[in-house]
Amino acid sequence: MPSILSCLSHVLVALSMPVAHHSFQVVTDQTRCTGTSIAAWSRHGTRASFWSAASSTSSLSAGLWDAPEGASLLNRGSFLDNTARAVQAAYWSQFADDTHLYTGAKPRRQEQKKQLLASTDDKVALAVEAGADSQSQKQTIRQKPFAPTEALLPALRVRIMLDSLAKNLATVESTKNDVDDRMSVLKQMDATLGDTTLMGKAIRASFNTYTANLRFSESYVVTAPEAERRRYIRQNDGLPDVKAVITADLDLRDLRRNELLTLVDDLRAEVRYQLRLFSEASNNDSSSGSMDEVQRLVDDTQRVCNEWFDFIDPKDIKDAMVELQNRSS
C-alpha cells in the first residue's frame, strides 16, 4: 500500500468550475489558512466536485490524517472546526453562512499523538487534484496550494544551509583516514549547525511562516480508480468535506517539519560527539570515530526537507530562489 505522502503528492488546487455530470458536488469556496485558523468564505453557486479516493495505509480520524509509520509528531498542530457537531448534524448548512471561522486547537501533546497513531481502521487517504477555472471550461488550470513568495524565503534559507552541510561532508572520502581533514569538516558542520537559523525554534518559525500564509482555492477534485473510490465511499459513508482535505494537507506539512526538527537536533549532537572522538584520537588514527552516522543523518535531513518542499509548486520555489539571490547581491 502506498504511503500517505505518495498518495498526497498529487495535491493540486485550482479555481473551481461547475461540473454538472458528477455525483459528488458541494458548494464551497476560496479558503485561506492563517496562523492556527482557517477562514472559509462562501460563494453561493460555486461547486466543487469530489471524485474518488486513493488507497493508503493511513486513515482519516476526527478530521486529521494519521501519520506515516515512524514519523515524528512533536508539537503537531491540528485545525478543528468549532462548529463540528453542527456540521455533522447538517452537512450542507456549513456552507449556508457567508463566513465560517475554523479556530485551531493548541498543539496536541505526546499522549494525544499516540492515540492518533493508534487509529488503524481501513479508511484511506485521498489524492487531491485541481478543479477547473470557472472562466474557461475547456482548459483545466492546476496548481498546488500556494503562499506569497516572501513567505517561502525563511524556509528556503534553512534548506540552503542544510544543503551546505551535505557539500561539506562530500569533501571527505569515505575511505580516507586523515583525522585532521575529518575534524576540519566536522568543525565547519558544527559552526553551520550552531547558526541561529538552524536552531529548533528558528526552523519551526521559518516553516510556519509559509504554512500560516498558505492559500487554497475553491475546488478539490479527488482522483483515484473507480474501484478505490467506491470502496472508500462504502467504508466512510461518502467523501470528506473541503475542510478535512485542507486539514490533511496542513497536518502532513507539519509532520515533515517536526521530523526535520528531530533530525537536525540528532545531527548536531552526532557531529559534536564525533568531533570529540576525533580530537581525542591520535593524528593518523581515525578508529575512535566514524562519519557513517553523520552521513546517514545528513541524507535523512535532506530527504525530509525535500519532502516538505515537494508540497510546493516548483515554480514558486524557483521564484523564491531568485528573490533570495537578488537580496543577497
GROMACS .gro file of C-alpha atoms in nm:
model
  329
    1MET     CA    1   0.000   0.000   0.000
    2PRO     CA    2   0.146   0.343  -0.085
    3SER     CA    3   0.231   0.582   0.193
    4ILE     CA    4   0.016   0.884   0.267
    5LEU     CA    5   0.290   1.109   0.134
    6SER     CA    6   0.297   0.943  -0.207
    7CYS     CA    7  -0.082   0.945  -0.201
    8LEU     CA    8  -0.097   1.318  -0.137
    9SER     CA    9   0.192   1.402  -0.367
   10HIS     CA   10  -0.072   1.482  -0.625
   11VAL     CA   11  -0.225   1.756  -0.413
   12LEU     CA   12  -0.310   2.029  -0.659
   13VAL     CA   13  -0.556   2.311  -0.631
   14ALA     CA   14  -0.722   2.548  -0.878
   15LEU     CA   15  -1.020   2.775  -0.920
   16SER     CA   16  -1.347   2.589  -0.936
   17MET     CA   17  -1.555   2.513  -1.243
   18PRO     CA   18  -1.911   2.379  -1.230
   19VAL     CA   19  -1.913   2.010  -1.313
   20ALA     CA   20  -2.271   1.909  -1.385
   21HIS     CA   21  -2.236   1.542  -1.463
   22HIS     CA   22  -2.063   1.418  -1.146
   23SER     CA   23  -2.245   1.283  -0.843
   24PHE     CA   24  -2.038   1.430  -0.564
   25GLN     CA   25  -2.067   1.807  -0.557
   26VAL     CA   26  -2.070   2.052  -0.270
   27VAL     CA   27  -2.092   2.428  -0.252
   28THR     CA   28  -1.756   2.556  -0.142
   29ASP     CA   29  -1.534   2.847  -0.192
   30GLN     CA   30  -1.188   3.005  -0.167
   31THR     CA   31  -1.025   2.908   0.161
   32ARG     CA   32  -0.724   3.062   0.329
   33CYS     CA   33  -0.530   2.927   0.623
   34THR     CA   34  -0.397   3.198   0.851
   35GLY     CA   35  -0.189   3.108   1.157
   36THR     CA   36  -0.386   2.849   1.352
   37SER     CA   37  -0.717   2.910   1.181
   38ILE     CA   38  -0.888   2.852   0.852
   39ALA     CA   39  -1.139   3.103   0.722
   40ALA     CA   40  -1.379   2.999   0.451
   41TRP     CA   41  -1.589   3.247   0.258
   42SER     CA   42  -1.898   3.106   0.091
   43ARG     CA   43  -1.966   3.197  -0.267
   44HIS     CA   44  -2.312   3.060  -0.340
   45GLY     CA   45  -2.348   2.877  -0.666
   46THR     CA   46  -1.984   2.771  -0.687
   47ARG     CA   47  -1.949   2.395  -0.693
   48ALA     CA   48  -1.659   2.164  -0.621
   49SER     CA   49  -1.651   1.806  -0.737
   50PHE     CA   50  -1.520   1.520  -0.524
   51TRP     CA   51  -1.438   1.227  -0.748
   52SER     CA   52  -1.251   0.947  -0.584
   53ALA     CA   53  -1.013   0.826  -0.319
   54ALA     CA   54  -0.672   0.664  -0.344
   55SER     CA   55  -0.558   0.376  -0.129
   56SER     CA   56  -0.323   0.427   0.164
   57THR     CA   57  -0.226   0.268   0.494
   58SER     CA   58  -0.329   0.584   0.678
   59SER     CA   59  -0.673   0.687   0.793
   60LEU     CA   60  -0.891   0.991   0.839
   61SER     CA   61  -0.983   1.028   1.204
   62ALA     CA   62  -1.159   1.329   1.355
   63GLY     CA   63  -1.056   1.538   1.060
   64LEU     CA   64  -0.686   1.450   1.098
   65TRP     CA   65  -0.461   1.229   0.888
   66ASP     CA   66  -0.277   0.953   1.068
   67ALA     CA   67   0.098   0.988   1.040
   68PRO     CA   68   0.319   0.771   0.820
   69GLU     CA   69   0.484   0.498   1.022
   70GLY     CA   70   0.780   0.628   1.217
   71ALA     CA   71   0.704   0.994   1.154
   72SER     CA   72   0.776   1.245   1.428
   73LEU     CA   73   0.467   1.407   1.577
   74LEU     CA   74   0.623   1.652   1.822
   75ASN     CA   75   0.402   1.953   1.884
   76ARG     CA   76   0.194   1.880   1.579
   77GLY     CA   77  -0.098   2.123   1.546
   78SER     CA   78  -0.443   2.045   1.412
   79PHE     CA   79  -0.714   2.261   1.260
   80LEU     CA   80  -1.055   2.180   1.406
   81ASP     CA   81  -1.392   2.335   1.336
   82ASN     CA   82  -1.556   2.490   1.641
   83THR     CA   83  -1.890   2.402   1.486
   84ALA     CA   84  -1.802   2.043   1.405
   85ARG     CA   85  -2.107   1.899   1.577
   86ALA     CA   86  -2.339   2.127   1.389
   87VAL     CA   87  -2.164   2.034   1.065
   88GLN     CA   88  -2.214   1.668   1.136
   89ALA     CA   89  -2.583   1.724   1.209
   90ALA     CA   90  -2.644   1.932   0.899
   91TYR     CA   91  -2.371   1.881   0.641
   92TRP     CA   92  -2.490   2.131   0.386
   93SER     CA   93  -2.553   2.404   0.644
   94GLN     CA   94  -2.177   2.460   0.682
   95PHE     CA   95  -2.184   2.646   0.353
   96ALA     CA   96  -2.505   2.842   0.423
   97ASP     CA   97  -2.348   3.135   0.607
   98ASP     CA   98  -2.128   3.391   0.441
   99THR     CA   99  -1.836   3.327   0.674
  100HIS     CA  100  -1.706   3.035   0.880
  101LEU     CA  101  -1.406   3.061   1.107
  102TYR     CA  102  -1.226   2.740   1.191
  103THR     CA  103  -1.018   2.801   1.503
  104GLY     CA  104  -0.731   2.566   1.564
  105ALA     CA  105  -0.679   2.393   1.897
  106LYS     CA  106  -0.350   2.413   2.084
  107PRO     CA  107  -0.080   2.174   1.965
  108ARG     CA  108  -0.152   1.820   2.078
  109ARG     CA  109   0.092   1.664   2.319
  110GLN     CA  110   0.262   1.329   2.304
  111GLU     CA  111  -0.018   1.126   2.460
  112GLN     CA  112  -0.267   1.261   2.211
  113LYS     CA  113  -0.029   1.173   1.930
  114LYS     CA  114  -0.014   0.814   2.050
  115GLN     CA  115  -0.391   0.796   2.048
  116LEU     CA  116  -0.398   0.934   1.695
  117LEU     CA  117  -0.144   0.680   1.573
  118ALA     CA  118  -0.345   0.404   1.741
  119SER     CA  119  -0.630   0.460   1.498
  120THR     CA  120  -0.568   0.190   1.238
  121ASP     CA  121  -0.902   0.142   1.067
  122ASP     CA  122  -0.936   0.077   0.695
  123LYS     CA  123  -1.023   0.431   0.592
  124VAL     CA  124  -0.800   0.551   0.313
  125ALA     CA  125  -0.621   0.874   0.238
  126LEU     CA  126  -0.714   1.096  -0.052
  127ALA     CA  127  -0.520   1.208  -0.355
  128VAL     CA  128  -0.645   1.555  -0.433
  129GLU     CA  129  -0.621   1.713  -0.774
  130ALA     CA  130  -0.721   2.051  -0.902
  131GLY     CA  131  -1.063   2.170  -1.001
  132ALA     CA  132  -1.111   2.390  -1.304
  133ASP     CA  133  -1.126   2.756  -1.396
  134SER     CA  134  -1.479   2.899  -1.385
  135GLN     CA  135  -1.385   3.129  -1.674
  136SER     CA  136  -1.283   2.851  -1.907
  137GLN     CA  137  -1.427   2.501  -1.910
  138LYS     CA  138  -1.205   2.397  -2.200
  139GLN     CA  139  -0.881   2.413  -2.009
  140THR     CA  140  -0.814   2.300  -1.653
  141ILE     CA  141  -0.567   2.512  -1.459
  142ARG     CA  142  -0.392   2.310  -1.192
  143GLN     CA  143  -0.156   2.418  -0.920
  144LYS     CA  144  -0.067   2.326  -0.566
  145PRO     CA  145  -0.172   2.536  -0.265
  146PHE     CA  146   0.041   2.849  -0.259
  147ALA     CA  147   0.161   3.136  -0.044
  148PRO     CA  148   0.333   3.465  -0.131
  149THR     CA  149   0.697   3.435  -0.237
  150GLU     CA  150   0.803   3.639   0.065
  151ALA     CA  151   0.662   3.373   0.298
  152LEU     CA  152   0.882   3.099   0.150
  153LEU     CA  153   1.215   3.279   0.193
  154PRO     CA  154   1.281   3.178   0.559
  155ALA     CA  155   1.226   2.807   0.485
  156LEU     CA  156   1.441   2.836   0.174
  157ARG     CA  157   1.729   2.976   0.382
  158VAL     CA  158   1.705   2.670   0.607
  159ARG     CA  159   1.717   2.440   0.304
  160ILE     CA  160   2.025   2.614   0.163
  161MET     CA  161   2.211   2.576   0.493
  162LEU     CA  162   2.121   2.207   0.512
  163ASP     CA  163   2.248   2.160   0.157
  164SER     CA  164   2.576   2.322   0.259
  165LEU     CA  165   2.620   2.051   0.523
  166ALA     CA  166   2.598   1.785   0.254
  167LYS     CA  167   2.851   1.970   0.041
  168ASN     CA  168   3.094   1.990   0.332
  169LEU     CA  169   3.058   1.621   0.404
  170ALA     CA  170   3.109   1.531   0.037
  171THR     CA  171   3.465   1.662   0.057
  172VAL     CA  172   3.561   1.376   0.289
  173GLU     CA  173   3.619   1.047   0.110
  174SER     CA  174   3.464   0.751   0.289
  175THR     CA  175   3.790   0.553   0.272
  176LYS     CA  176   4.018   0.834   0.385
  177ASN     CA  177   4.162   0.811   0.736
  178ASP     CA  178   4.305   1.160   0.775
  179VAL     CA  179   4.184   1.275   1.117
  180ASP     CA  180   4.272   1.638   1.055
  181ASP     CA  181   4.063   1.655   0.738
  182ARG     CA  182   3.765   1.499   0.908
  183MET     CA  183   3.796   1.725   1.208
  184SER     CA  184   3.809   2.025   0.976
  185VAL     CA  185   3.484   1.918   0.806
  186LEU     CA  186   3.316   1.843   1.138
  187LYS     CA  187   3.412   2.187   1.271
  188GLN     CA  188   3.260   2.351   0.963
  189MET     CA  189   2.942   2.148   1.008
  190ASP     CA  190   2.929   2.230   1.378
  191ALA     CA  191   2.956   2.600   1.300
  192THR     CA  192   2.672   2.574   1.048
  193LEU     CA  193   2.451   2.375   1.285
  194GLY     CA  194   2.524   2.627   1.557
  195ASP     CA  195   2.385   2.911   1.348
  196THR     CA  196   2.061   3.054   1.484
  197THR     CA  197   1.889   2.975   1.151
  198LEU     CA  198   1.915   2.603   1.227
  199MET     CA  199   1.803   2.621   1.588
  200GLY     CA  200   1.479   2.439   1.665
  201LYS     CA  201   1.259   2.743   1.726
  202ALA     CA  202   1.404   2.922   1.423
  203ILE     CA  203   1.333   2.629   1.190
  204ARG     CA  204   0.980   2.596   1.326
  205ALA     CA  205   0.916   2.967   1.278
  206SER     CA  206   1.062   2.961   0.925
  207PHE     CA  207   0.838   2.678   0.808
  208ASN     CA  208   0.534   2.811   0.994
  209THR     CA  209   0.572   3.144   0.815
  210TYR     CA  210   0.489   2.967   0.490
  211THR     CA  211   0.204   2.748   0.613
  212ALA     CA  212   0.047   3.040   0.801
  213ASN     CA  213   0.014   3.226   0.471
  214LEU     CA  214  -0.091   2.925   0.266
  215ARG     CA  215  -0.391   2.972   0.038
  216PHE     CA  216  -0.624   2.710  -0.103
  217SER     CA  217  -0.852   2.777  -0.396
  218GLU     CA  218  -1.214   2.690  -0.442
  219SER     CA  219  -1.241   2.333  -0.565
  220TYR     CA  220  -1.081   1.999  -0.492
  221VAL     CA  221  -1.119   1.701  -0.723
  222VAL     CA  222  -1.029   1.371  -0.562
  223THR     CA  223  -0.892   1.133  -0.824
  224ALA     CA  224  -0.848   0.757  -0.800
  225PRO     CA  225  -0.955   0.439  -0.979
  226GLU     CA  226  -1.329   0.381  -0.966
  227ALA     CA  227  -1.291   0.069  -0.751
  228GLU     CA  228  -1.094   0.258  -0.488
  229ARG     CA  229  -1.343   0.544  -0.493
  230ARG     CA  230  -1.636   0.310  -0.435
  231ARG     CA  231  -1.455   0.126  -0.158
  232TYR     CA  232  -1.379   0.449   0.024
  233ILE     CA  233  -1.738   0.568  -0.006
  234ARG     CA  234  -1.871   0.238   0.128
  235GLN     CA  235  -1.635   0.237   0.426
  236ASN     CA  236  -1.674   0.604   0.516
  237ASP     CA  237  -2.031   0.684   0.411
  238GLY     CA  238  -1.910   0.927   0.149
  239LEU     CA  239  -1.611   1.150   0.087
  240PRO     CA  240  -1.474   1.414   0.328
  241ASP     CA  241  -1.557   1.780   0.301
  242VAL     CA  242  -1.316   2.052   0.193
  243LYS     CA  243  -1.213   2.129   0.549
  244ALA     CA  244  -1.097   1.772   0.609
  245VAL     CA  245  -0.889   1.772   0.289
  246ILE     CA  246  -0.726   2.103   0.383
  247THR     CA  247  -0.659   1.973   0.735
  248ALA     CA  248  -0.487   1.666   0.590
  249ASP     CA  249  -0.262   1.881   0.373
  250LEU     CA  250  -0.163   2.109   0.662
  251ASP     CA  251  -0.101   1.822   0.901
  252LEU     CA  252   0.129   1.644   0.658
  253ARG     CA  253   0.334   1.959   0.616
  254ASP     CA  254   0.364   1.986   0.995
  255LEU     CA  255   0.468   1.622   1.020
  256ARG     CA  256   0.756   1.678   0.780
  257ARG     CA  257   0.858   1.994   0.965
  258ASN     CA  258   0.863   1.816   1.302
  259GLU     CA  259   1.056   1.524   1.156
  260LEU     CA  260   1.313   1.771   1.025
  261LEU     CA  261   1.346   1.935   1.368
  262THR     CA  262   1.426   1.598   1.525
  263LEU     CA  263   1.681   1.508   1.257
  264VAL     CA  264   1.864   1.841   1.281
  265ASP     CA  265   1.891   1.803   1.659
  266ASP     CA  266   2.023   1.448   1.618
  267LEU     CA  267   2.272   1.560   1.354
  268ARG     CA  268   2.400   1.843   1.573
  269ALA     CA  269   2.455   1.604   1.864
  270GLU     CA  270   2.626   1.343   1.643
  271VAL     CA  271   2.862   1.596   1.484
  272ARG     CA  272   2.974   1.723   1.824
  273TYR     CA  273   3.015   1.369   1.954
  274GLN     CA  274   3.230   1.263   1.658
  275LEU     CA  275   3.429   1.585   1.683
  276ARG     CA  276   3.515   1.497   2.041
  277LEU     CA  277   3.616   1.142   1.945
  278PHE     CA  278   3.840   1.258   1.661
  279SER     CA  279   4.001   1.523   1.879
  280GLU     CA  280   4.096   1.250   2.127
  281ALA     CA  281   4.238   1.024   1.857
  282SER     CA  282   4.599   1.031   1.750
  283ASN     CA  283   4.699   1.230   1.443
  284ASN     CA  284   4.663   0.941   1.195
  285ASP     CA  285   4.422   0.714   1.379
  286SER     CA  286   4.052   0.750   1.299
  287SER     CA  287   3.943   0.427   1.466
  288SER     CA  288   3.789   0.619   1.754
  289GLY     CA  289   3.540   0.796   1.531
  290SER     CA  290   3.323   0.731   1.229
  291MET     CA  291   3.149   0.951   0.975
  292ASP     CA  292   2.888   0.688   0.884
  293GLU     CA  293   2.619   0.807   1.124
  294VAL     CA  294   2.684   1.169   1.031
  295GLN     CA  295   2.640   1.079   0.665
  296ARG     CA  296   2.314   0.895   0.735
  297LEU     CA  297   2.169   1.184   0.932
  298VAL     CA  298   2.268   1.435   0.664
  299ASP     CA  299   2.098   1.220   0.399
  300ASP     CA  300   1.782   1.183   0.609
  301THR     CA  301   1.774   1.555   0.682
  302GLN     CA  302   1.792   1.642   0.314
  303ARG     CA  303   1.529   1.381   0.227
  304VAL     CA  304   1.274   1.509   0.479
  305CYS     CA  305   1.340   1.872   0.388
  306ASN     CA  306   1.286   1.789   0.021
  307GLU     CA  307   0.962   1.609   0.109
  308TRP     CA  308   0.832   1.925   0.275
  309PHE     CA  309   0.923   2.129  -0.032
  310ASP     CA  310   0.753   1.870  -0.254
  311PHE     CA  311   0.421   2.013  -0.136
  312ILE     CA  312   0.512   2.342  -0.304
  313ASP     CA  313   0.489   2.422  -0.673
  314PRO     CA  314   0.841   2.412  -0.828
  315LYS     CA  315   0.777   2.748  -0.992
  316ASP     CA  316   0.712   2.906  -0.652
  317ILE     CA  317   1.039   2.763  -0.522
  318LYS     CA  318   1.226   2.894  -0.826
  319ASP     CA  319   1.075   3.241  -0.784
  320ALA     CA  320   1.169   3.244  -0.415
  321MET     CA  321   1.526   3.141  -0.500
  322VAL     CA  322   1.557   3.425  -0.749
  323GLU     CA  323   1.423   3.669  -0.490
  324LEU     CA  324   1.668   3.541  -0.230
  325GLN     CA  325   1.960   3.576  -0.470
  326ASN     CA  326   1.855   3.931  -0.557
  327ARG     CA  327   1.851   4.024  -0.190
  328SER     CA  328   2.193   3.870  -0.135
  329SER     CA  329   2.354   4.055  -0.424
   0.00000   0.00000   0.00000
